[in-house]
XYZ file of C-alpha atoms in Angstrom:
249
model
C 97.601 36.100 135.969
C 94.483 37.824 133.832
C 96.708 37.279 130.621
C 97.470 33.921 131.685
C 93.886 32.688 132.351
C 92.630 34.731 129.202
C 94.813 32.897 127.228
C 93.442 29.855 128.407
C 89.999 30.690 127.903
C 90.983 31.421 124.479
C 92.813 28.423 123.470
C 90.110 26.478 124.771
C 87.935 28.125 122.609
C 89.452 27.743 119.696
C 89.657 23.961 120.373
C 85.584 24.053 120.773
C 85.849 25.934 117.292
C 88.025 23.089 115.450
C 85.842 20.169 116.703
C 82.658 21.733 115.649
C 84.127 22.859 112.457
C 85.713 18.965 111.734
C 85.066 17.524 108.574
C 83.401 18.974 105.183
C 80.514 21.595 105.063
C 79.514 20.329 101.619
C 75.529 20.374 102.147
C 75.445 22.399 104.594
C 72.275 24.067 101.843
C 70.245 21.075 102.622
C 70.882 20.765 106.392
C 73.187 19.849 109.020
C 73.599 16.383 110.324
C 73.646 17.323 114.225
C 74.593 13.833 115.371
C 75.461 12.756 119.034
C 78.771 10.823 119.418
C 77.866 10.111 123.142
C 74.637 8.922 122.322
C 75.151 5.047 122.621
C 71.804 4.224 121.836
C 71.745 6.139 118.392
C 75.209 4.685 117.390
C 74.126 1.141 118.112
C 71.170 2.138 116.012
C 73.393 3.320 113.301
C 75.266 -0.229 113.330
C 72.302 -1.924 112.964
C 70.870 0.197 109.633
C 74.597 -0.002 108.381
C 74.952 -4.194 108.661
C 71.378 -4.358 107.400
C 71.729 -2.335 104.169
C 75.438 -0.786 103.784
C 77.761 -3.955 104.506
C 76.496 -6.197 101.764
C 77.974 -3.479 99.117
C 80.347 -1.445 101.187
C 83.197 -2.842 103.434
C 84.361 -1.334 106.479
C 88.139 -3.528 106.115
C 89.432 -1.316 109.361
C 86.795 -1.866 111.884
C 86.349 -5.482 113.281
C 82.913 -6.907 114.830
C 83.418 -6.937 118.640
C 85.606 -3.975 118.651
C 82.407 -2.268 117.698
C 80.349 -4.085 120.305
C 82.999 -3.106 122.743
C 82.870 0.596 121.623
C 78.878 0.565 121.700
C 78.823 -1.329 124.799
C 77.326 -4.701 123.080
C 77.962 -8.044 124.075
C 79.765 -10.502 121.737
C 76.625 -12.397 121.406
C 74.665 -9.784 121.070
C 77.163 -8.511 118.226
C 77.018 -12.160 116.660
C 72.987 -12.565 116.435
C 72.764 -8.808 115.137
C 75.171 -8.052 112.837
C 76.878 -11.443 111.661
C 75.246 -13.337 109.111
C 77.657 -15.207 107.590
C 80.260 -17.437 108.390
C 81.916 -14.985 110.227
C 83.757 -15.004 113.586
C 82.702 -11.670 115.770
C 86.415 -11.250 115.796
C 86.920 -10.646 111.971
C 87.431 -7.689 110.341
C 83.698 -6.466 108.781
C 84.392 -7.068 105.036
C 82.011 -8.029 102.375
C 82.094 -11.487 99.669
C 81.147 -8.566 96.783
C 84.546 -9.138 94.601
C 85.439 -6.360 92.356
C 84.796 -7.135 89.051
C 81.426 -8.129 89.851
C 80.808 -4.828 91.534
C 82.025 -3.118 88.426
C 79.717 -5.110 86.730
C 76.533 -3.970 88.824
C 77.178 -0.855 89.198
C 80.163 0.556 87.077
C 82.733 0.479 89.660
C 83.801 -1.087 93.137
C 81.210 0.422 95.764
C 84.205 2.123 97.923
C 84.757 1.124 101.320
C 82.921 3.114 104.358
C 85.914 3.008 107.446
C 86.721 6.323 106.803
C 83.826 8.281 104.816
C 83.029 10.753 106.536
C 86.222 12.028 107.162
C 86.877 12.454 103.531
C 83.291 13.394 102.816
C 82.081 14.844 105.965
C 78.792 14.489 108.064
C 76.937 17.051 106.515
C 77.764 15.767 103.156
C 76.756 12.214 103.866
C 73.679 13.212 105.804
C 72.132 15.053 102.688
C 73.341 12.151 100.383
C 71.245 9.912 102.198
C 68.353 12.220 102.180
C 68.173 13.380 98.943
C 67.523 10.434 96.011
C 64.937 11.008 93.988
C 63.708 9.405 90.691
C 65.508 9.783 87.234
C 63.927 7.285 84.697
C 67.442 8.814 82.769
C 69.331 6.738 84.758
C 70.179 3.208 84.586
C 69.061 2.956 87.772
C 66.096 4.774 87.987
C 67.544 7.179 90.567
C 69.671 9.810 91.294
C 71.188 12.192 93.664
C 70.880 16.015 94.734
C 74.004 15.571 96.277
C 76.112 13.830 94.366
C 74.722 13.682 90.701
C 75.235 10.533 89.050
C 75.882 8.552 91.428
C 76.170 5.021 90.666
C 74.189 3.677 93.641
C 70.452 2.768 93.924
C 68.156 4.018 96.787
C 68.830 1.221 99.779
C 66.866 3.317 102.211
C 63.825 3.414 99.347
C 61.459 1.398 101.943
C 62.062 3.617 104.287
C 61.993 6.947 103.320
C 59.417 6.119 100.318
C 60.388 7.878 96.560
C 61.282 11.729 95.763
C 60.801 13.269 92.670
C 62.253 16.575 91.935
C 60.460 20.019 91.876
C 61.874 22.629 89.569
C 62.082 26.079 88.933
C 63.505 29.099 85.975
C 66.618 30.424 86.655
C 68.194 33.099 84.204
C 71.993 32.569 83.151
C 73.996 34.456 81.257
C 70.865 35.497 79.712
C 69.233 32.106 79.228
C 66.483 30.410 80.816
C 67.218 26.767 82.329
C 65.500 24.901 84.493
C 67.258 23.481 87.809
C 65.916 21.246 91.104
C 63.812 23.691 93.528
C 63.161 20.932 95.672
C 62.461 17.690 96.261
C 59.112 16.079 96.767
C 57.675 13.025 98.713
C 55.252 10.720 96.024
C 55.195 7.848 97.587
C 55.909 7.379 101.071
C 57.761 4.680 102.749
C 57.363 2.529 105.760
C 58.755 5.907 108.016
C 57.552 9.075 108.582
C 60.172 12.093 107.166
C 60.699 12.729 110.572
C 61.707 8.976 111.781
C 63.408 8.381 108.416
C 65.416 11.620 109.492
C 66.281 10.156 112.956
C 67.277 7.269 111.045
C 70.035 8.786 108.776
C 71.048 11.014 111.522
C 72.031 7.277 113.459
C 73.518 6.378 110.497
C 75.607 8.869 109.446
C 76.887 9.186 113.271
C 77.803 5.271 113.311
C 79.828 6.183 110.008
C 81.544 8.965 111.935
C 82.406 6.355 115.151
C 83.749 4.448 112.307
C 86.129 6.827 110.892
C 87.513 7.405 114.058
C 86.632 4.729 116.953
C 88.905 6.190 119.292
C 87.577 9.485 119.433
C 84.761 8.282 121.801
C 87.476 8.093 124.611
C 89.583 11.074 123.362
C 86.606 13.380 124.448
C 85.111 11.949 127.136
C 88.869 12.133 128.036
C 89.596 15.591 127.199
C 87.009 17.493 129.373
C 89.386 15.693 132.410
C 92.885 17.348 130.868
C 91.301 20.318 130.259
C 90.515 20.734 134.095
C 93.290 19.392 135.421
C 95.526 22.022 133.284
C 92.870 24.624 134.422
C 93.921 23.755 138.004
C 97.215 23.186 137.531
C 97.705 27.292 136.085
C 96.198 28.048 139.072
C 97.943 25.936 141.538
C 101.692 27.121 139.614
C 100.220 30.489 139.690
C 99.846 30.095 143.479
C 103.565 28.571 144.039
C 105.078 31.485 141.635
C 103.640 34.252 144.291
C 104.898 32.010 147.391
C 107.938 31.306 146.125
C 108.621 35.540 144.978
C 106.919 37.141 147.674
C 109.927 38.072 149.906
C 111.868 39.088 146.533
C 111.771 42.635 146.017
């Protein structure tokens, strides 16, 4: 029974390990994202920063309007005066008008659509993209990014977080000098603090992660329930087996 249990424990375990460890690490030098799928209130949050200044570039062609509101537990009117504002139904799926060669035009290539970023990218990886623009009067632009360099994509969050510039420092390669990014550094602030802008791509990056994977909401609040019940049942079989042999010899 010990080796049956431990086993348990230890399978369980390593299914805590794979859900913590799901998705990329890239960034993990600039921070962690640390975002709360259960927290309703920071994922409707997150919907409202991504209609407001993600959706006018960047589709999300697999999610539809009031499936969100469902998820997030918003009404469809609610859904409608929010995050509609167009001549959409709250049914329809949440594309954008942008066509494609007028978003190569703009900014070199079709911005890519955001159902499923951050399982390809990860959390961490878009949580330090959205923290880390910073000016470059190189670029056509006028900004670029710590975490993905040369990025064709201007600061939408600039209001909010305020403008970066970059701090460097001397490094020695290979015998040379060269100078690299130490750091970033606020110059002119925006309408948040560091710590509210924070908060704010934390609810951003976890509405982006609802969106890759909508269902996952009920898969976990659904899996602490099979996990018990198989706990139980081990124990209950466990409990038959020894009824069942205890005359046998």
């Amino acid at each position: 029974m010990k080796k049956i249990v431990l086993g348990f424990i230890f399978l369980m375990a390593l299914s805590g390990v794979a859900v913590a460890a799901g998705g990329s690490d890239y960034g993990e030098q600039f921070g962690k994202a640390h975002i709360d799928l259960g927290n309703k209130a920071s994922l409707q949050r997150g919907a409202k920063y991504f209609v407001n200044y993600c959706l006018s570039c960047h589709s999300a062609a697999y999610s539809r309007y009031n499936r969100v509101g469902q998820d997030l537990g918003l009404s469809d009117e609610l859904v409608e005066e929010n995050f509609i504002f167009d001549d959409k139904k709250v049914g329809d799926l949440m594309t954008i008008a942008l066509r494609n060669d007028m978003g190569k035009k703009w900014f070199g290539k079709m911005p890519p659509d955001l159902s499923v970023v951050s399982r390809s990218r990860g959390v961490d990886w878009l949580y330090n993209y959205l923290k880390t623009f910073y000016l470059d009067e190189s670029r056509d632009l006028g900004v670029n990014n710590l975490r993905f360099e040369n990025a064709y994509m201007p600061h939408v969050l600039w209001e909010l977080q305020g403008w970066q510039k970059p701090v460097y420092k001397t490094v020695v390669e290979d015998g040379k000098e060269k100078q690299v990014i130490d750091h970033l550094e606020l110059v002119e602030p925006g309408k948040l603090t560091p710590e509210e802008y924070d908060q704010v791509v934390r609810d951003l990056v976890g509405f982006m992660a609802y969106l890759g994977e909508p269902a996952q909401l009920e898969r976990k609040r659904l899996g602490f329930w099979v996990l018990l019940f198989l706990t139980l049942l081990i124990v209950i079989s466990y409990l038959l087996k020894k009824e069942y042999w205890k005359d046998v010899h």
